[in-house]
Amino acid sequence: MSNGRGFDDLGWARPDTDREARLGLPEVVYGPGKTPEQITGVVRSLLRANTGPVLVTRIEQPVASEVCRAVPDAEYDAAARLLVWHRAEPVGFDVAVVSAGTADGGVAAEATGVAGAVGLSVHRISDVGVAGLHRLMAERGPLSGAGAVICIAGMEGALPSVIGGLVACPVIAVPTSVGYGAALDGVTALLAMLSSCAPGVVVVNIDSGFGAAIAAYRMAARR
Amino acid sequence: MSNGRGFDDLGWARPDTDREARLGLPEVVYGPGKTPEQITGVVRSLLRANTGPVLVTRIEQPVASEVCRAVPDAEYDAAARLLVWHRAEPVGFDVAVVSAGTADGGVAAEATGVAGAVGLSVHRISDVGVAGLHRLMAERGPLSGAGAVICIAGMEGALPSVIGGLVACPVIAVPTSVGYGAALDGVTALLAMLSSCAPGVVVVNIDSGFGAAIAAYRMAARR
Amino acid sequence: MSNGRGFDDLGWARPDTDREARLGLPEVVYGPGKTPEQITGVVRSLLRANTGPVLVTRIEQPVASEVCRAVPDAEYDAAARLLVWHRAEPVGFDVAVVSAGTADGGVAAEATGVAGAVGLSVHRISDVGVAGLHRLMAERGPLSGAGAVICIAGMEGALPSVIGGLVACPVIAVPTSVGYGAALDGVTALLAMLSSCAPGVVVVNIDSGFGAAIAAYRMAARR
Amino acid sequence: MSNGRGFDDLGWARPDTDREARLGLPEVVYGPGKTPEQITGVVRSLLRANTGPVLVTRIEQPVASEVCRAVPDAEYDAAARLLVWHRAEPVGFDVAVVSAGTADGGVAAEATGVAGAVGLSVHRISDVGVAGLHRLMAERGPLSGAGAVICIAGMEGALPSVIGGLVACPVIAVPTSVGYGAALDGVTALLAMLSSCAPGVVVVNIDSGFGAAIAAYRMAARR
Amino acid sequence: MSNGRGFDDLGWARPDTDREARLGLPEVVYGPGKTPEQITGVVRSLLRANTGPVLVTRIEQPVASEVCRAVPDAEYDAAARLLVWHRAEPVGFDVAVVSAGTADGGVAAEATGVAGAVGLSVHRISDVGVAGLHRLMAERGPLSGAGAVICIAGMEGALPSVIGGLVACPVIAVPTSVGYGAALDGVTALLAMLSSCAPGVVVVNIDSGFGAAIAAYRMAARR
Amino acid sequence: MSNGRGFDDLGWARPDTDREARLGLPEVVYGPGKTPEQITGVVRSLLRANTGPVLVTRIEQPVASEVCRAVPDAEYDAAARLLVWHRAEPVGFDVAVVSAGTADGGVAAEATGVAGAVGLSVHRISDVGVAGLHRLMAERGPLSGAGAVICIAGMEGALPSVIGGLVACPVIAVPTSVGYGAALDGVTALLAMLSSCAPGVVVVNIDSGFGAAIAAYRMAARR
Amino acid sequence: MSNGRGFDDLGWARPDTDREARLGLPEVVYGPGKTPEQITGVVRSLLRANTGPVLVTRIEQPVASEVCRAVPDAEYDAAARLLVWHRAEPVGFDVAVVSAGTADGGVAAEATGVAGAVGLSVHRISDVGVAGLHRLMAERGPLSGAGAVICIAGMEGALPSVIGGLVACPVIAVPTSVGYGAALDGVTALLAMLSSCAPGVVVVNIDSGFGAAIAAYRMAARR
Amino acid sequence: MSNGRGFDDLGWARPDTDREARLGLPEVVYGPGKTPEQITGVVRSLLRANTGPVLVTRIEQPVASEVCRAVPDAEYDAAARLLVWHRAEPVGFDVAVVSAGTADGGVAAEATGVAGAVGLSVHRISDVGVAGLHRLMAERGPLSGAGAVICIAGMEGALPSVIGGLVACPVIAVPTSVGYGAALDGVTALLAMLSSCAPGVVVVNIDSGFGAAIAAYRMAARR
C-alpha cells in the first residue's frame, strides 16, 4: 500500500506508485543488477498500488522463475526476457514492429512483448533489410495501416530512412548493437538514425525495444 | 509540373513531388548550401505539384529576400529562419514547445514555426531549466493538456527526463548545441536524452526543431 | 616504521607515510590488482606510521578475509567492498548521500562507507530519480540540513542539476556506469554532470564513491 | 518585480528570482548568445528581486558598455569578461587561485573575479606548471592557508594531482582549452583531472572559472 | 626532366615521375596548402615526365587562374575545383556517379571530373536519396549497365546499402560531410557505409570524389 | 521453395532468394547469433532457390558440424570459419591476398576461403609488414599480375599505402583488430587506410575478409 | 636457415632474419595469438640466423613452458611475461625505469626485462606517483645519472611532466591501462603524456614496456 | 634578474630561469595567446638569466617584428615561425628531418629551425611518402648516418614504420594535421604512429616539430 506520498519507501528503493495515475502506466522494473528478492519487493509494491500492467524487463529465465514462484500469475516471455502481470486490454492502436535482420530478433521481441502487454496491437515484420528492398515492398500494405512503426536495425541503420519515406505515421527507430567493427556496438546505427534524411523520424536508445514500445504507448494514449 | 514519375527532374535536383500524397506533406527544402536560384527552382516545382504548405528551413534573411522576390506570397520568420508558402489550416492538435534556456530560443522558434505552418497549435514555454524547477511546475497545467511535448535543451539535457515523468503524452526531445567544453556541441545532451530514465522519451538530431515538429505532425496525422 | 623520509620503501611499493600529517588522512589502498600479501604489506606500513583510519577500497570478500586474518581488527563492509581499521571519531559534518536508482547502490555504499570511516555523519537517500520528482521533493528537509550532498546517478546524470538548484551547500556529483547503449558506461552521465546548468556542481570520476567521500572530507576538514 | 511565483516571466526568459533565497546567490547571467537588450532585461529583473550581487559572465567589452549605460553602477573586469552589480561584503573565506601557465590567465581571471564579487578573498598564484616544480614549492605557505584551492591547467592537466598531494583543503580542478593536438581543446586535461591519483580532487567544466568560484562559494556558505 | 631515379628533386618536393609507368597514371597534385608557384613547379615536372593526364584537385578559381597563366592548355572545372592537362582518351568503361542530395553536388562533380579526365565514361544521377525510393528506382536501367557505381551520400549514408542490393558491379561509397549534429561532419556516413548490410561495398575517405574516381580507374585499368 | 516474390518467408527470416539473379551470388549467411536450426533453415531455402555457391561465415566448429549433419555436402574451412555448398567454377580472375602479420591470418583465411568459393583464383602472401620491406619487395612479381589485391593489416594499417603505390590494380584494404592500446581494436587501422596517401585505395569493415572477397567478386563479375 | 633474401619463408610467417644486421637487434616475437608451435618455429628461425638476443614478449607461463621444452636455453621472466635466449652483454648505457603506482608493475617489469636482455643497465624506481612528490624527490640522484628515463604511469599520466622538468636526458613515457572510468583504459594517460608541458617528452603505446625498452636501446646504440 | 629561487616573478608569469642549469636549455616561449609585451618580458627575463639560446615558437611575422624591435639581435625564421637569440654552437649530433609530403613542410621547418638553434646538425629530406617508396630508398645513405631521425607525416602516418625498419637509430615520429575527413586533424596519424609495427618508434604531439627537436636534443645531450 502506498504511503500517501506517491511512492513506497522500501529503504533501498522507492517504487513510484503514483506513476500509473500520472502517466497511465506503472513504473517498469529494469531487471539487470537486481536480486530476485529486490525484484519481488518492487513488484509487490507496484501490484498493491496499481491496477494496470506491471512489467519486469531484461530478466533471464532463472531469475524470472524465482520471481514467478514468489509473485504468482505472471507470464514470462523468454525471447523478450519479459515478465508481465495484469496484461492490459487492447486499446485499439496498431503498431508495426519491423526488423532489418534476424539478429535483431531479441530487440524486436522486447518491443513486441511490451507493446502487447500495455494494450497495443502488434504486427511483426521480420528480416526486411534494405539490401533486398523487395522484401520490404511486399509489406507496404500492413505498414500503411499502422498507427506507428517501430523500426529496428543494427549495422548501418538505414531501414528507418526508407520506411520514413513510405509511411505518414510516426516512425520510432531502434538502433541495435548488431554488427561488428565500424558498427561500434550500435553507435553507428544510432548516429545514422538521428541523421536520417527522412523527416520526423525519432530515435530511442540502443537495443531499447522497451523504450520504443512505451513511446508508441504514449502516442496511443493521447488519441 | 510533375513528370508522372512522382518527381521532377531538374538535372541537379529531383524534388519528390509525390511526398504530399504519400506522407501528407510535401518535401521540405533544407536551405544551407543551396543558391537562391536552386531554392527557387525546387520551391516552384513543389508549389506546382502540391496544394499544401511548402517550407524552406535554415534560410538567412538575405537569401530569403531574394527567394521571396522570385516566388511571391511567402511568409518569412526571421527567428526561425523559415520560409512558408500555403500555411495549413489548423488540424486540431496541441503541441507544447518547451525550452530550458534562453539560448535555446532559435531551435524553439524553428520547432514552433514549422509546427504552426503544418497546422499544429503551439503553446510556447520558455526558460524552464531544471536548476529552478518551480518555473516548470508553474506550467504543469498547460503541459498536461498537450497532445505532444517538444522538449528543447542543451548542456546536460535533463529537461526531457523531468517532463517525461510528469506527462503521459509523447515527449520529443531536441538536444541543442548550447553549452561549452564537456557539452561537446550538443553531443552530451543528445546522449543524455537517449539515456533518459523517463520511459518512452524519443529523440531527434541536435538543433533539429524541424525534425521535432514533423515528428509531432506524424503523431497528429495518425489520429 | 617510516624511514624518516615520509615513506616506507618496500621495494615494490612506497607507502606515503607522511600523508596523514600533510592531509589529515593516511594513504588509502586501492585493492584491485594487488595480491593479499601486497595489501597486507602496505596496510601494516600505514598502521605503523599513522594513528587515524586506514582503508582498503574495492576489495572483494575472499581477498578481504585473507587480509583480515593477517591484520586483525578490521571491519569489512561487503556492499561497499571496503576494509577499515581505526575508524575515526565523528567530526561533526553531515553529508547526504543521494542516489538516483537502485542500481547505483554499490557506489552509494562505497561513498557512505568511506565517509563514515573518516568521521563524517551520513544521511542516505535512495532511489530518487528525476522521472518521479515527488520522491526527491519529500526529502527536501534532510537535504537542506546537509553540509554537502554527494549525488550519485547513471544514465543521463540529471539528478545533480536538480539538487544543485535546491540546496546551497556543495554538490559533489558521481556519475555511475549504470545504463546501456548511449549511456556509454558512465561517460554520458559524466559529461552531463560537467555540463550542468546548476552553478557550482563539482564532479568526480565514474563510480568513484570513494573520491566523493574524500572530497567531502576535505570540505569538512577546512571548517 | 517578481510575480510571487519565484520567477519573472519576461516571455522569452524566466529569471529565477527566488535563487538568492534558496542558494544565497541570485541567478548569474551567461552572456554569450544574448543581445544587450536581453541581458539588460534579465539584470533589471534580478536587481529588483535581490539584494546581493548580480553577475554577467563572458561578456565582451562592447556589449558590456552598452549594458552599463542601460543599468548603471556596474563594475566591468575586462580580463575576466565579467560585469558585477552589488559586490558582496567579504565572507571570510580564503581561496587560492592557482594557474599552470600564462595562457590559462583568462580562466583564472574569471575565477578570481567571480570569487571576489561573491565575497571570497582570493590569493592569485600564476604560472606554476609542474615542469618547474620549484615555482610551486615556493608557494606552499600561501597554499596551506587556503580554505579551498582552485587549480587551473590545460595541456596534460597535472597540476591538481600535485597540489592535491600537498594540501588538505578542497581542490577544485578547472581544465582549460589551452594546448593543441592531443590536448583536444581541454578534453585531455578534463579526463586527466578526473583520473587524478590525488584523492578527493573535484572537477568542473572546461574553462569554467565561474563554476569553480561558485563551487568555492558553496563551500564557504556552509561553514 | 626526370633525374633517372623515378622522381624529380625540387628541394621542397619530389614529384613521383615514375608513377605513370607503375600505375598507368601520373601523380595527382592535391591543391590545398600549396602556393601557385609550388603547384606550377610540380605540374611542369609531371608534364615533362609523362604523356598522360595531369591533374590538380581542390583548387579554387583564383589560384587556378594563376596556374593556368603559367602553364597553358589546362581545363578548369569550377564545380569540381579541378585542373586538367592532357585529358585521356576514353577507355571504354562506364561509371555511374550517383548522389543522394543536392548538397552532395560538389563531391559528385569532383568524382565526375576526375573520372572523365582519366578516360572513364560517366553517367550522372542526382538527388536520389532513400527517403524517396521511386526516384532511384526510375534509374535502375542506367545503373545496371555500369561497370562500377560511385555512390555519394552524407547524413545517414544509406544509399550504398540500397544500391549494393540492386546491382552486381562494384559499389564505391563516398561519405560526405553534408548534415549537422549527429552527422558528425561525415563520420556517421563513413561508419554506416563501412557497416553496410549489402555485401562487398567498398568505401573511400569523406568527401573524396577523387579517391572514388581513381578506385574506378583501377578497376577499369585491370580489365 | 520461393513464394514468387523473390524471398522465402520463414516467419523469423526472409532469405533473399532473388539475390543470385540480381547480383550473381546468393545471399550469404552470417553465422553469429543464429542457432544451428536457424542456419539450417536459411541454407535449405537458399539451396532450393539457387544453383550457385551458398556460404555461412564466422561459424565455429561445433555449430558447423551440426549444420553439416543436417544439410549434407558442405565443406568446412576451420581457419576461415566458413561453410560452403556448391563451390563455384573458376571465373578466371586472380586475387592476391596479402597480410601484414601472422596474427592477421584468420582474416586472410576468410578472404581466401570466400574468394575461392565464389570462383576467384587466390595467391596468398603472408607476413610482409612494412617494418621489413624486403619481404614485400620479393613478391612484386606475383603482385603485379593480380586482378585485385586484398591487403590485410592491423596496428597502423600502413601496408595498403605501400602496395597502392606499387600496383595499378584495385587495392581493397581490410583493417584488422590486431594490436593493443592505441590500435583501438582496429579503428586506427581503419582510419589510417581511409586516409591513405596512395590514390584509389578502398576500404571495408574491420576484420571483414568476407567483404573484401565479395568486393573482388564484384570486380571480376563486371569484366 | 635464411633463404638469402633476408627472411625465412615458413609459409604462414616470414621472420625478418636480416633485422639484426639492419637494426642491431633481431626481430622480436609478439606472443599473443600464436600457438606454441608457431612461436617455436619463428624462434628457431631467428636463432639460426642471428647471434644476438632473441625475445618473445607477452607470453604466459603455460605457453612459455611448452616453448622452453622445444627450444632449450631460454630464461623466462614471469613478471615480465618474457622469454629470452642469448642475453646480450652490457653495452654501458644506464636506464632508469620509474613507475607511478604498484599497479604499473607489470609494464615496468616488461620494460626492465627487455632492456636488460638487450644489454642496458636498469635502475628500478617504483611507486613514486605525483600525489606524494617527496618519494620522487628522494630519487633525484639516481635519476640524474641515467642515460634515459622510462617513465610509466596510468590514470592522469602526470609523472613524465614532472620528471621531464627534472632531468636533461631523454624521457620515454609509457601510459598504462591502470585506472577506471575517465582513465579510458590508458587513453587518458596517453593523451596527457603527448600534451605534456615538459619539452621533448616522447611517448610509446599504452602498456608497451617493450616499446620503451627498444626506444632506449636505439638511443644507446647510436652513441 | 633572477630572485635566487630559480624563477623570475613577473606577476602574470614566472619564467623558469633555472631550466638551463637543470636541463641544459632555457625555457622556450610558446607564442600563441601572448601579447608582444608579454613575450618581450619573458624573453628579457630569460636572456638575463641564461647564456644559451632563447627561443619563441609559433610566432607570426607581425608579432615577431614587434618583439625584434624591443629585444635586438634576434633571428626570425618565417617558415618555422621561430625567433632565436644566442644560437648555440654545433654539438656534433646529426639529425635527419624527413617529411612525407610538401604540406608537412611547416612542421618540418619548425623541427629544423629549433634543432639548428640548439646546436644539432640537420639533414632535410622532403616529400618521401610511402606511396612512392623509391624516393625514400634513394636517401638510405643519409638516413643511416643520422644520430636520430625525426619523421613527419600526416594522413595515415605510415612513414615512421617504414623508416623504423630501415635504421637502427632513434625514430621520433611527428604526426601532422595534414589530411581531411578520416585523418581527423592528425589524430589518425598519431594513433597509427603509436601502433607502429616497427619496434621502438617514439611519438610526440600533433604538429610538434618543436617537441621532436627537443627530444633529439635530449638524446644528443646525454652522449
Tab-separated table of C-alpha atoms in Angstrom, chain G residues 76-223:
chain	number	residue	atom	x	y	z
G	76	TYR	CA	61.581	-16.980	-18.535
G	77	ASP	CA	60.681	-13.861	-16.524
G	78	ALA	CA	57.155	-14.416	-15.224
G	79	ALA	CA	56.512	-10.853	-14.030
G	80	ALA	CA	57.539	-9.546	-17.428
G	81	ARG	CA	55.934	-12.447	-19.314
G	82	LEU	CA	59.200	-12.585	-21.300
G	83	LEU	CA	61.303	-15.341	-22.843
G	84	VAL	CA	64.954	-14.638	-23.674
G	85	TRP	CA	67.653	-16.590	-25.494
G	86	HIS	CA	71.238	-15.322	-25.862
G	87	ARG	CA	71.052	-12.410	-23.415
G	88	ALA	CA	73.319	-9.572	-24.634
G	89	GLU	CA	76.458	-8.315	-22.944
G	90	PRO	CA	76.054	-4.958	-21.138
G	91	VAL	CA	76.508	-2.087	-23.551
G	92	GLY	CA	77.236	0.524	-20.892
G	93	PHE	CA	74.040	2.548	-21.012
G	94	ASP	CA	72.017	3.220	-17.858
G	95	VAL	CA	68.240	3.399	-17.971
G	96	ALA	CA	66.022	4.385	-15.065
G	97	VAL	CA	62.655	2.592	-15.137
G	98	VAL	CA	60.329	4.681	-12.985
G	99	SER	CA	56.707	3.749	-12.255
G	100	ALA	CA	53.952	5.796	-10.633
G	101	GLY	CA	51.985	3.068	-8.828
G	102	THR	CA	52.253	-0.553	-7.798
G	103	ALA	CA	49.644	-1.497	-10.393
G	104	ASP	CA	52.048	-0.350	-13.132
G	105	GLY	CA	54.421	-3.096	-12.034
G	106	GLY	CA	53.777	-5.488	-14.901
G	107	VAL	CA	54.575	-2.913	-17.541
G	108	ALA	CA	57.666	-1.865	-15.630
G	109	ALA	CA	58.755	-5.495	-15.446
G	110	GLU	CA	58.465	-5.825	-19.213
G	111	ALA	CA	60.489	-2.657	-19.771
G	112	THR	CA	63.085	-3.831	-17.270
G	113	GLY	CA	63.262	-7.348	-18.669
G	114	VAL	CA	63.596	-6.320	-22.298
G	115	ALA	CA	66.103	-3.563	-21.539
G	116	GLY	CA	68.266	-5.969	-19.571
G	117	ALA	CA	68.083	-8.656	-22.259
G	118	VAL	CA	69.396	-6.303	-24.936
G	119	GLY	CA	72.263	-5.099	-22.764
G	120	LEU	CA	71.090	-1.968	-20.991
G	121	SER	CA	71.703	-1.463	-17.259
G	122	VAL	CA	68.458	-0.802	-15.414
G	123	HIS	CA	67.769	1.106	-12.201
G	124	ARG	CA	64.193	0.437	-10.982
G	125	ILE	CA	62.278	3.121	-9.040
G	126	SER	CA	58.747	2.064	-8.009
G	127	ASP	CA	55.654	3.799	-6.727
G	128	VAL	CA	56.622	7.459	-6.925
G	129	GLY	CA	53.296	8.955	-8.022
G	130	VAL	CA	52.968	12.740	-8.084
G	131	ALA	CA	50.453	12.878	-5.223
G	132	GLY	CA	53.389	12.257	-2.870
G	133	LEU	CA	56.240	14.129	-4.532
G	134	HIS	CA	58.765	13.574	-1.753
G	135	ARG	CA	59.011	9.941	-2.806
G	136	LEU	CA	60.245	11.021	-6.224
G	137	MET	CA	62.473	13.776	-4.899
G	138	ALA	CA	64.337	11.206	-2.791
G	139	GLU	CA	65.438	9.598	-6.075
G	140	ARG	CA	66.757	12.682	-7.856
G	141	GLY	CA	70.300	11.383	-7.569
G	142	PRO	CA	69.798	8.114	-9.459
G	143	LEU	CA	67.591	9.895	-11.983
G	144	SER	CA	70.190	12.496	-12.856
G	145	GLY	CA	72.725	9.801	-13.677
G	146	ALA	CA	70.591	7.946	-16.194
G	147	GLY	CA	71.152	7.902	-19.946
G	148	ALA	CA	67.391	7.756	-20.413
G	149	VAL	CA	64.354	7.548	-18.156
G	150	ILE	CA	61.461	5.221	-18.941
G	151	CYS	CA	58.532	6.745	-17.099
G	152	ILE	CA	55.464	4.528	-16.568
G	153	ALA	CA	52.105	5.819	-15.328
G	154	GLY	CA	48.379	5.231	-15.680
G	155	MET	CA	45.409	7.353	-14.534
G	156	GLU	CA	46.264	11.006	-15.310
G	157	GLY	CA	49.771	10.195	-16.561
G	158	ALA	CA	51.399	13.203	-14.871
G	159	LEU	CA	54.712	11.656	-13.899
G	160	PRO	CA	56.625	12.287	-17.182
G	161	SER	CA	55.816	16.012	-16.995
G	162	VAL	CA	57.368	16.258	-13.562
G	163	ILE	CA	60.406	14.124	-14.446
G	164	GLY	CA	60.822	15.916	-17.770
G	165	GLY	CA	61.357	19.100	-15.779
G	166	LEU	CA	63.944	17.482	-13.511
G	167	VAL	CA	66.306	15.662	-15.883
G	168	ALA	CA	68.098	16.596	-19.082
G	169	CYS	CA	68.205	13.129	-20.634
G	170	PRO	CA	65.519	11.569	-22.875
G	171	VAL	CA	62.226	10.794	-21.128
G	172	ILE	CA	60.258	7.931	-22.667
G	173	ALA	CA	56.686	7.972	-21.362
G	174	VAL	CA	54.641	4.764	-21.189
G	175	PRO	CA	50.919	5.191	-20.469
G	176	THR	CA	49.322	2.217	-18.748
G	177	SER	CA	45.764	0.959	-18.728
G	178	VAL	CA	45.648	1.318	-14.940
G	179	GLY	CA	42.641	3.263	-13.679
G	180	TYR	CA	38.902	3.225	-14.297
G	181	GLY	CA	36.137	5.413	-15.679
G	182	ALA	CA	37.630	8.571	-17.162
G	183	ALA	CA	41.032	6.860	-17.402
G	184	LEU	CA	39.578	5.176	-20.508
G	185	ASP	CA	41.863	2.120	-20.410
G	186	GLY	CA	45.008	4.206	-20.753
G	187	VAL	CA	43.845	6.624	-23.433
G	188	THR	CA	43.700	9.499	-20.944
G	189	ALA	CA	47.272	8.921	-19.792
G	190	LEU	CA	48.366	8.593	-23.428
G	191	LEU	CA	46.796	11.912	-24.427
G	192	ALA	CA	48.102	13.628	-21.297
G	193	MET	CA	51.660	12.462	-21.925
G	194	LEU	CA	51.509	13.668	-25.528
G	195	SER	CA	50.260	17.043	-24.257
G	196	SER	CA	52.987	17.313	-21.634
G	197	CYS	CA	54.212	20.813	-20.773
G	198	ALA	CA	57.712	19.395	-20.265
G	199	PRO	CA	59.607	19.820	-23.531
G	200	GLY	CA	60.829	16.849	-25.524
G	201	VAL	CA	58.992	14.041	-23.717
G	202	VAL	CA	58.331	11.159	-26.147
G	203	VAL	CA	55.586	8.571	-25.891
G	204	VAL	CA	55.012	4.924	-26.839
G	205	ASN	CA	51.835	2.840	-26.997
G	206	ILE	CA	49.703	2.002	-23.960
G	207	ASP	CA	51.283	-0.685	-21.726
G	208	SER	CA	54.240	-1.019	-24.103
G	209	GLY	CA	57.132	-1.601	-21.766
G	210	PHE	CA	58.685	-3.401	-24.695
G	211	GLY	CA	58.455	-0.374	-26.987
G	212	ALA	CA	60.015	1.875	-24.379
G	213	ALA	CA	62.934	-0.509	-23.838
G	214	ILE	CA	63.670	-0.762	-27.550
G	215	ALA	CA	63.452	3.033	-27.870
G	216	ALA	CA	66.102	3.276	-25.154
G	217	TYR	CA	68.140	0.634	-26.975
G	218	ARG	CA	68.050	2.734	-30.141
G	219	MET	CA	69.389	5.680	-28.126
G	220	ALA	CA	72.164	3.551	-26.648
G	221	ALA	CA	73.059	2.004	-29.978
G	222	ARG	CA	73.769	5.359	-31.600
G	223	ARG	CA	76.207	6.590	-29.069
